[in-house]
Structure formats: C-alpha cells, structure tokens
Tab-separated table of C-alpha atoms in Angstrom:
chain	number	residue	atom	x	y	z
A	1136	UNK	CA	-18.524	-2.896	28.377
A	1137	UNK	CA	-15.886	-4.426	26.127
A	1138	UNK	CA	-12.412	-2.903	26.095
A	1139	UNK	CA	-9.198	-3.555	24.170
A	1140	UNK	CA	-7.098	-6.171	25.966
A	1141	UNK	CA	-3.379	-5.897	26.597
A	1142	UNK	CA	-0.592	-8.426	27.215
A	1143	UNK	CA	-2.509	-11.721	27.353
A	1144	UNK	CA	-0.500	-14.816	28.374
A	1145	UNK	CA	1.249	-16.734	25.567
A	1146	UNK	CA	-1.356	-19.505	25.461
A	1147	UNK	CA	-4.167	-16.990	24.940
A	1148	UNK	CA	-2.147	-14.889	22.521
A	1149	UNK	CA	-1.627	-17.935	20.311
A	1150	UNK	CA	-5.336	-18.687	20.450
A	1151	UNK	CA	-6.001	-15.102	19.350
A	1152	UNK	CA	-3.493	-15.358	16.523
A	1153	UNK	CA	-5.056	-18.455	15.002
A	1154	UNK	CA	-8.356	-16.582	14.982
A	1155	UNK	CA	-6.732	-13.740	13.054
A	1156	UNK	CA	-8.972	-14.438	10.081
A	1157	UNK	CA	-11.997	-13.621	12.247
A	1158	UNK	CA	-10.532	-10.213	13.060
A	1159	UNK	CA	-9.751	-9.476	9.412
A	1160	UNK	CA	-13.240	-10.622	8.391
A	1161	UNK	CA	-14.804	-8.389	11.041
A	1162	UNK	CA	-12.906	-5.343	9.785
A	1163	UNK	CA	-13.954	-6.180	6.225
A	1164	UNK	CA	-17.581	-6.557	7.257
A	1165	UNK	CA	-17.592	-3.196	9.042
A	1166	UNK	CA	-16.004	-1.542	6.001
A	1167	UNK	CA	-18.453	-3.103	3.537
A	1168	UNK	CA	-21.453	-2.281	5.728
A	1169	UNK	CA	-20.343	1.335	6.140
A	1170	UNK	CA	-20.584	1.265	9.931
A	1171	UNK	CA	-17.889	3.905	10.422
A	1172	UNK	CA	-19.626	6.259	7.985
A	1173	UNK	CA	-22.963	5.827	9.768
A	1174	UNK	CA	-21.450	6.640	13.164
A	1175	UNK	CA	-20.765	10.338	13.702
A	1176	UNK	CA	-19.221	12.203	16.630
A	1177	UNK	CA	-21.863	11.115	19.162
A	1178	UNK	CA	-22.282	7.511	20.368
A	1179	UNK	CA	-25.215	5.627	18.882
A	1180	UNK	CA	-27.397	2.785	20.051
A	1181	UNK	CA	-26.947	-0.412	18.107
A	1182	UNK	CA	-30.571	-0.242	16.977
A	1183	UNK	CA	-29.969	3.140	15.336
A	1184	UNK	CA	-26.732	1.982	13.729
A	1185	UNK	CA	-28.411	-1.178	12.466
A	1186	UNK	CA	-31.194	0.845	10.873
A	1187	UNK	CA	-28.625	3.088	9.179
A	1188	UNK	CA	-26.591	0.219	7.698
A	1189	UNK	CA	-29.550	-2.145	7.181
A	1190	UNK	CA	-28.513	-5.019	9.445
A	1191	UNK	CA	-29.993	-6.971	12.336
A	1192	UNK	CA	-29.267	-5.168	15.648
A	1193	UNK	CA	-28.268	-8.311	17.560
A	1194	UNK	CA	-25.722	-9.477	15.008
A	1195	UNK	CA	-24.356	-5.970	14.523
A	1196	UNK	CA	-23.747	-5.754	18.278
A	1197	UNK	CA	-21.785	-9.011	18.090
A	1198	UNK	CA	-19.652	-7.598	15.265
A	1199	UNK	CA	-19.006	-4.328	17.116
A	1200	UNK	CA	-18.211	-6.146	20.360
A	1201	UNK	CA	-15.563	-8.216	18.571
A	1202	UNK	CA	-14.030	-5.138	16.919
A	1203	UNK	CA	-14.006	-3.109	20.133
A	1204	UNK	CA	-11.685	-5.730	21.659
A	1205	UNK	CA	-9.055	-4.419	19.232
A	1206	UNK	CA	-9.769	-0.731	19.788
A	1207	UNK	CA	-11.885	-0.476	16.644
A	1208	UNK	CA	-15.031	1.281	17.951
A	1209	UNK	CA	-15.673	1.571	21.690
A	1210	UNK	CA	-18.602	0.209	23.651
A	1211	UNK	CA	-19.879	2.714	26.230
A	1212	UNK	CA	-21.259	1.870	29.718
A	1213	UNK	CA	-24.806	2.433	28.463
A	1214	UNK	CA	-24.348	-0.051	25.589
A	1215	UNK	CA	-23.974	2.532	22.835
A	1216	UNK	CA	-20.953	2.528	20.518
A	1217	UNK	CA	-18.561	5.383	19.729
A	1218	UNK	CA	-15.711	6.032	17.375
A	1219	UNK	CA	-12.059	5.559	18.237
A	1220	UNK	CA	-9.071	7.022	16.407
A	1221	UNK	CA	-8.758	3.700	14.585
A	1222	UNK	CA	-12.390	3.265	13.595
A	1223	UNK	CA	-12.455	6.752	12.054
A	1224	UNK	CA	-9.898	5.472	9.536
A	1225	UNK	CA	-12.648	3.267	8.068
A	1226	UNK	CA	-14.668	6.334	7.080
A	1227	UNK	CA	-14.658	7.247	3.391
A	1228	UNK	CA	-14.349	10.948	4.176
A	1229	UNK	CA	-11.427	10.723	6.594
A	1230	UNK	CA	-8.327	12.359	5.033
A	1231	UNK	CA	-6.260	9.392	6.220
A	1232	UNK	CA	-8.890	6.766	5.358
A	1233	UNK	CA	-7.726	3.159	5.193
A	1234	UNK	CA	-11.081	1.750	4.106
A	1235	UNK	CA	-9.861	0.844	0.613
A	1236	UNK	CA	-6.704	-0.752	2.040
A	1237	UNK	CA	-8.783	-2.782	4.511
A	1238	UNK	CA	-10.937	-4.082	1.689
A	1239	UNK	CA	-7.972	-4.825	-0.582
A	1240	UNK	CA	-6.167	-6.899	2.049
A	1241	UNK	CA	-9.288	-8.996	2.623
A	1242	UNK	CA	-10.512	-9.478	-0.961
A	1243	UNK	CA	-11.960	-12.935	-1.859
A	1244	UNK	CA	-8.778	-14.124	-3.569
A	1245	UNK	CA	-6.816	-13.645	-0.332
A	1246	UNK	CA	-8.992	-16.225	1.426
A	1247	UNK	CA	-8.131	-18.701	-1.338
A	1248	UNK	CA	-4.412	-17.940	-1.202
A	1249	UNK	CA	-3.541	-17.735	2.510
A	1250	UNK	CA	-4.228	-21.435	3.237
A	1251	UNK	CA	-1.551	-22.278	0.644
A	1252	UNK	CA	1.206	-20.256	2.317
A	1253	UNK	CA	3.062	-23.420	3.307
A	1254	UNK	CA	3.229	-24.385	-0.376
A	1255	UNK	CA	4.555	-20.939	-1.317
A	1256	UNK	CA	7.194	-21.168	1.425
A	1257	UNK	CA	8.121	-24.679	0.294
A	1258	UNK	CA	8.522	-23.772	-3.388
A	1259	UNK	CA	9.405	-20.080	-3.221
A	1260	UNK	CA	6.817	-19.222	-5.903
A	1261	UNK	CA	3.372	-17.654	-6.001
A	1262	UNK	CA	0.222	-19.764	-5.619
A	1263	UNK	CA	-2.159	-17.604	-7.661
A	1264	UNK	CA	-1.169	-19.164	-10.977
A	1265	UNK	CA	-1.958	-22.626	-9.584
A	1266	UNK	CA	-5.254	-21.383	-8.148
A	1267	UNK	CA	-6.540	-19.508	-11.175
A	1268	UNK	CA	-4.380	-20.652	-14.078
A	1269	UNK	CA	-3.042	-17.194	-14.880
A	1270	UNK	CA	-0.743	-14.443	-13.630
A	1271	UNK	CA	-2.133	-12.361	-10.768
A	1272	UNK	CA	-2.894	-9.078	-12.504
A	1273	UNK	CA	-4.250	-10.899	-15.536
A	1274	UNK	CA	-6.578	-12.762	-13.172
A	1275	UNK	CA	-7.688	-9.532	-11.501
A	1276	UNK	CA	-8.436	-7.701	-14.730
A	1277	UNK	CA	-10.073	-10.618	-16.536
A	1278	UNK	CA	-11.836	-12.598	-13.820
A	1279	UNK	CA	-12.188	-10.352	-10.766
A	1280	UNK	CA	-12.999	-6.815	-11.958
A	1281	UNK	CA	-14.443	-5.826	-8.578
A	1282	UNK	CA	-11.182	-6.810	-6.891
A	1283	UNK	CA	-9.258	-4.944	-9.584
A	1284	UNK	CA	-11.303	-1.850	-8.803
A	1285	UNK	CA	-10.655	-2.252	-5.069
A	1286	UNK	CA	-6.930	-2.649	-5.820
A	1287	UNK	CA	-6.867	0.544	-7.881
A	1288	UNK	CA	-8.685	2.512	-5.193
A	1289	UNK	CA	-6.415	1.134	-2.474
A	1290	UNK	CA	-3.259	1.967	-4.405
A	1291	UNK	CA	-4.565	5.462	-5.144
A	1292	UNK	CA	-5.369	6.036	-1.482
A	1293	UNK	CA	-1.963	4.752	-0.392
A	1294	UNK	CA	-0.165	6.805	-3.049
A	1295	UNK	CA	-1.961	10.031	-2.174
A	1296	UNK	CA	-1.182	9.625	1.516
A	1297	UNK	CA	2.452	8.595	1.096
A	1298	UNK	CA	3.035	11.250	-1.611
A	1299	UNK	CA	2.466	13.962	0.972
A	1300	UNK	CA	5.089	12.387	3.231
A	1301	UNK	CA	7.574	11.913	0.383
A	1302	UNK	CA	7.196	15.509	-0.795
A	1303	UNK	CA	7.705	16.804	2.721
A	1304	UNK	CA	10.718	14.526	3.210
A	1305	UNK	CA	12.618	15.164	-0.038
A	1306	UNK	CA	14.780	18.237	-0.494
A	1307	UNK	CA	14.946	18.965	-4.239
A	1308	UNK	CA	15.856	22.636	-3.876
A	1309	UNK	CA	18.974	22.212	-6.035
A	1310	UNK	CA	17.271	20.264	-8.826
A	1311	UNK	CA	15.439	21.351	-11.970
A	1312	UNK	CA	13.866	18.032	-13.001
A	1313	UNK	CA	12.508	14.889	-11.346
A	1314	UNK	CA	11.269	11.606	-12.837
A	1315	UNK	CA	9.043	9.138	-11.036
A	1316	UNK	CA	9.701	5.676	-12.449
A	1317	UNK	CA	6.706	3.361	-12.256
A	1318	UNK	CA	4.985	6.216	-10.442
A	1319	UNK	CA	1.386	5.138	-10.921
A	1320	UNK	CA	-1.014	8.030	-11.259
A	1321	UNK	CA	1.670	10.574	-10.475
A	1322	UNK	CA	0.755	11.687	-6.966
A	1323	UNK	CA	4.408	11.948	-5.891
A	1324	UNK	CA	5.342	14.018	-8.951
A	1325	UNK	CA	2.322	16.274	-8.454
A	1326	UNK	CA	3.146	16.834	-4.780
A	1327	UNK	CA	6.761	17.690	-5.607
A	1328	UNK	CA	5.781	20.082	-8.396
A	1329	UNK	CA	3.444	21.866	-6.006
A	1330	UNK	CA	6.234	22.163	-3.454
A	1331	UNK	CA	8.799	23.425	-6.005
A	1332	UNK	CA	7.229	25.869	-8.521
A	1333	UNK	CA	10.315	25.857	-10.800
A	1334	UNK	CA	10.644	22.066	-10.948
A	1335	UNK	CA	9.738	20.006	-14.038
A	1336	UNK	CA	8.516	16.441	-13.638
A	1337	UNK	CA	8.186	13.263	-15.681
A	1338	UNK	CA	5.968	10.285	-14.949
A	1339	UNK	CA	6.827	6.907	-16.505
A	1340	UNK	CA	4.420	3.993	-16.189
A	1341	UNK	CA	2.442	1.515	-18.269
A	1342	UNK	CA	0.107	3.087	-20.859
A	1343	UNK	CA	-3.105	2.035	-19.073
A	1344	UNK	CA	-1.784	3.616	-15.866
A	1345	UNK	CA	-0.683	6.883	-17.470
A	1346	UNK	CA	-4.111	7.140	-19.112
A	1347	UNK	CA	-5.586	7.559	-15.612
A	1348	UNK	CA	-3.050	10.062	-14.329
A	1349	UNK	CA	-3.776	12.593	-11.576
A	1350	UNK	CA	-5.959	15.388	-13.078
A	1351	UNK	CA	-3.385	17.985	-12.009
A	1352	UNK	CA	-0.924	16.482	-14.498
A	1353	UNK	CA	-3.263	16.087	-17.476
A	1354	UNK	CA	-3.663	18.558	-20.317
A	1355	UNK	CA	-5.411	21.557	-18.854
A	1356	UNK	CA	-4.420	20.605	-15.310
A	1357	UNK	CA	-2.722	23.005	-12.926
A	1358	UNK	CA	0.688	21.292	-13.314
A	1359	UNK	CA	0.439	20.095	-16.929
A	1360	UNK	CA	2.819	22.714	-18.329
A	1361	UNK	CA	5.618	21.351	-16.130
A	1362	UNK	CA	4.803	17.670	-16.624
A	1363	UNK	CA	5.816	15.078	-19.199
A	1364	UNK	CA	3.870	11.817	-19.315
A	1365	UNK	CA	5.766	8.840	-20.742
A	1366	UNK	CA	3.918	5.542	-21.306
A	1367	UNK	CA	6.258	2.559	-21.088
A	1368	UNK	CA	7.627	-0.369	-19.086
A	1369	UNK	CA	10.589	0.621	-16.900
A	1370	UNK	CA	11.805	-2.992	-17.051
A	1371	UNK	CA	12.324	-2.514	-20.780
A	1372	UNK	CA	13.694	1.029	-20.939
A	1373	UNK	CA	13.714	4.393	-19.147
A	1374	UNK	CA	13.684	7.031	-21.913
A	1375	UNK	CA	13.813	9.905	-19.438
A	1376	UNK	CA	16.605	12.311	-18.558
A	1377	UNK	CA	16.341	13.985	-15.136
A	1378	UNK	CA	18.384	15.330	-12.229
A	1379	UNK	CA	16.546	13.092	-9.763
A	1380	UNK	CA	14.886	9.703	-10.249
A	1381	UNK	CA	12.371	8.363	-7.749
A	1382	UNK	CA	11.673	4.619	-7.582
A	1383	UNK	CA	8.947	3.987	-5.026
A	1384	UNK	CA	7.550	0.585	-4.019
A	1385	UNK	CA	8.199	-1.178	-7.314
A	1386	UNK	CA	11.405	-3.111	-6.548
A	1387	UNK	CA	9.365	-5.983	-5.136
A	1388	UNK	CA	9.405	-8.162	-8.252
A	1389	UNK	CA	11.822	-10.966	-8.989
A	1390	UNK	CA	15.533	-10.149	-8.862
A	1391	UNK	CA	15.884	-9.992	-12.643
A	1392	UNK	CA	13.164	-7.348	-13.013
A	1393	UNK	CA	14.618	-5.295	-10.152
A	1394	UNK	CA	18.082	-5.398	-11.702
A	1395	UNK	CA	16.761	-4.362	-15.119
A	1396	UNK	CA	14.901	-1.362	-13.695
A	1397	UNK	CA	17.936	-0.119	-11.802
A	1398	UNK	CA	20.264	-0.561	-14.762
A	1399	UNK	CA	17.811	1.240	-17.054
A	1400	UNK	CA	17.661	4.184	-14.648
A	1401	UNK	CA	21.446	4.310	-14.396
A	1402	UNK	CA	21.770	4.266	-18.186
A	1403	UNK	CA	19.224	7.074	-18.522
A	1404	UNK	CA	20.538	9.308	-15.754
A	1405	UNK	CA	24.260	9.047	-16.271
A	1406	UNK	CA	27.033	10.047	-13.841
A	1407	UNK	CA	26.019	12.387	-11.037
A	1408	UNK	CA	22.279	11.822	-11.235
A	1409	UNK	CA	20.464	11.253	-7.967
A	1410	UNK	CA	18.328	8.138	-7.472
A	1411	UNK	CA	15.967	7.919	-4.498
A	1412	UNK	CA	14.599	4.437	-3.835
A	1413	UNK	CA	11.668	4.316	-1.399
A	1414	UNK	CA	10.431	0.991	-0.019
A	1415	UNK	CA	8.775	-0.749	2.899
A	1416	UNK	CA	11.365	-2.725	4.832
A	1417	UNK	CA	10.887	-5.892	6.844
A	1418	UNK	CA	13.533	-4.865	9.360
A	1419	UNK	CA	14.468	-1.652	11.187
A	1420	UNK	CA	10.857	-0.475	11.002
A	1421	UNK	CA	8.160	0.366	13.589
A	1422	UNK	CA	5.618	-1.264	11.260
A	1423	UNK	CA	7.118	-4.751	11.222
A	1424	UNK	CA	3.812	-6.614	11.615
A	1425	UNK	CA	2.332	-4.805	8.636
A	1426	UNK	CA	5.450	-5.010	6.459
A	1427	UNK	CA	6.088	-8.694	7.104
A	1428	UNK	CA	2.435	-9.526	6.397
A	1429	UNK	CA	2.608	-7.628	3.102
A	1430	UNK	CA	5.825	-9.483	2.332
A	1431	UNK	CA	4.015	-12.824	2.665
A	1432	UNK	CA	1.090	-11.562	0.588
A	1433	UNK	CA	3.531	-10.596	-2.167
A	1434	UNK	CA	4.930	-14.105	-2.091
A	1435	UNK	CA	1.432	-15.531	-2.515
A	1436	UNK	CA	0.196	-13.330	-5.363
A	1437	UNK	CA	3.204	-12.407	-7.524
A	1438	UNK	CA	6.121	-14.289	-6.001
A	1439	UNK	CA	7.640	-10.974	-4.926
A	1440	UNK	CA	9.198	-9.845	-1.663
A	1441	UNK	CA	9.682	-6.855	0.571
A	1442	UNK	CA	13.298	-5.982	1.254
A	1443	UNK	CA	15.473	-5.940	4.323
A	1444	UNK	CA	17.963	-3.104	4.645
A	1445	UNK	CA	20.708	-5.541	3.698
A	1446	UNK	CA	18.944	-7.027	0.668
A	1447	UNK	CA	18.010	-3.655	-0.809
A	1448	UNK	CA	21.485	-2.285	-0.142
A	1449	UNK	CA	22.877	-5.284	-1.984
A	1450	UNK	CA	20.583	-4.814	-4.999
A	1451	UNK	CA	21.414	-1.122	-5.262
A	1452	UNK	CA	25.175	-1.498	-4.962
A	1453	UNK	CA	25.269	-4.511	-7.295
A	1454	UNK	CA	23.463	-2.443	-9.910
A	1455	UNK	CA	26.162	0.216	-9.609
A	1456	UNK	CA	24.636	2.873	-7.359
A	1457	UNK	CA	26.439	4.581	-4.486
A	1458	UNK	CA	24.234	4.837	-1.384
A	1459	UNK	CA	24.692	8.207	0.309
A	1460	UNK	CA	22.029	8.000	3.006
A	1461	UNK	CA	19.229	5.805	4.365
A	1462	UNK	CA	16.432	7.422	6.388
A	1463	UNK	CA	12.812	6.737	7.340
A	1464	UNK	CA	10.212	8.745	5.425
A	1465	UNK	CA	7.357	7.772	7.765
A	1466	UNK	CA	6.591	4.760	10.006
A	1467	UNK	CA	6.411	2.363	7.055
A	1468	UNK	CA	8.706	3.747	4.329
A	1469	UNK	CA	12.490	4.173	4.091
A	1470	UNK	CA	14.390	6.223	1.513
A	1471	UNK	CA	17.732	5.102	0.071
A	1472	UNK	CA	19.349	8.256	-1.348
A	1473	UNK	CA	21.828	7.222	-4.043
A	1474	UNK	CA	24.113	8.681	-6.704
A	1475	UNK	CA	25.090	7.308	-10.091
A	1476	UNK	CA	28.924	7.291	-10.012
A	1477	UNK	CA	31.178	8.504	-12.802
C-alpha cells in the first residue's frame, strides 16, 4: 500500500521538487481521464476503474500509485483505490471542484513557458510574446481556443467559489449601491445582491465578458431589476457611481495599468466612497506555495505580479486611498478596505 510521505530529508525533498512536473502531469492526466468522476464512495479495483475511463489497468495503477503518494486517492490494503478529501476536488460535480483549475495550470502553453523562467527573471518581462509572437490573451483566443475555454471555465469556477466567501465576509448593511470593477461574469455582485435585498449593483467589464454575464443578472434574471451592466475597460474609465467599489484580483498588471484603474475609481466615487481591494498576497498568507507559484506564472504569461502586503499598500496609498483595514477573506485572499478621502 502506498501512503502520503511526510518530512523527507533535504536531499530527497530536492529530488522530489525537481520532479514536480511529473506530479503536475499526473494530476492533469487524472483530471482529463475523469478518474475522480468514475470513482464513487466505495473503493474500486484498478481493472474496474480502467474499464470506466478506458485505459490500460497496469498503467492506470502506476498513475494512481504516484498520486496516492501526495494524498490524491488512497491505495487500500487489498489493492483497490478510494477517494480522499483531495481527490474528490477533481470531480466535476463537487461543489468545491478544482478540476478546471488543475487543467488550467497545466495547459500545453505552460509546459512551453516554465523552462524559460530564468529568462523572465533575467529580463523582468513575459516570455509568451517571444514564444508565440503575440500577447497572451490574443494567443489564447486566436491560436489555442481549447486553452481559452479551459481558462474561462477555471476563472468561472474560481469566481463562483470565492464570491461566496466575499459575500459572507463583506458587511454592506449601510450601503445602497455596489460596483464590481473588472468583475468578470458578476458572481460577486450576484452573491451580494442575494445577501442584501435592497442593494443595487453594477458590473463593469469588457464587452465580451459582460455578454456572458451570470444568468441571474441578465434581462429576465432574478436579480436583473437591481443590476446595471456596463461594458468598458476600467483602465480607460469607470463611468459608475456607487457607495462601494470592489476591485478583485485585477491589480496584477503592470504598474501603469494598476495606477490608472485606481485613479479612475477614485474619480468616479468621489470623497467618502468605500473601495475594497481583494487580492492574493505572496506574504502573510497560509497559501504561500500556491500564491508564489501563481506569481511566477503571471510573470511568464503577462508580465504581471501578485502583491505583497507592502507593495499593495504602496499602490493604494500612492493612488490616494486611505486604508482602513486589512483582513483575510479566506486562506488565499486578503481584503484591503479603503476610503476615498475628501
């Protein structure tokens, strides 16, 4: 029976780290094969699992043995395999599913980009434009539509899950209006409108994003009568007046873009408006391994960066905001609660 290992010596830990790509590839393979979906509450023999996912039993056992070393699936004394809390997150039907995220972080372009990390560190710029001759999202939409679809599904999954946490975290009981700037499909706005029946919400994002907004916010949707959809680029202008502005996970661009967004929000809100900035941090976080890895991936694909507490505090105060409070929303997000001064 194979079990998850703990505290190996430094020499073995380093050996494990340099084989990190094997672990990521194994997770991707299990997600693409649908192994977690085929395995229910009772342990299954590899032969039965292999028949369900249409693989060779011997090679599937090798894959599951490798994954069980990390606590992803568990090999039983009789040689069958069972779910763990982690492997259930690869199921499509799990309410906290991370299947789309697992696929997104291991898409084909990532295997082209990671070997060039030293070049990105040396130059401070992304490597995607050198690899593919075009900006990252242009490359996705024009040359890698399957990866673009995986990205959209991953971002939707992440937004839905974090929106629940944000809505539970934020107290908007004294506000009448909220605007989510660069808010994607509007899951945060929808969650807040459901929590506060008298609240009105606005979603601002690019036209192609707003066109695919959460059904609850569309015409005829349950929250449509309290929702305003505004297509636009927040780096150009924020034509929205609200009591509270939410800026979640979009201040990861270059410094100029970040500054323009913040100044546009300040100009729109005016003195006294509340601005809540929500970001992953690469310090003061229980999810440091995840956040720092995402920080490096941002460097590779768009030349962006995750923030430290200090760097985000600096950006916010330089833009003219007064920071009233900083608190964790969940294990991987922090909220900077700010006010636009008079």
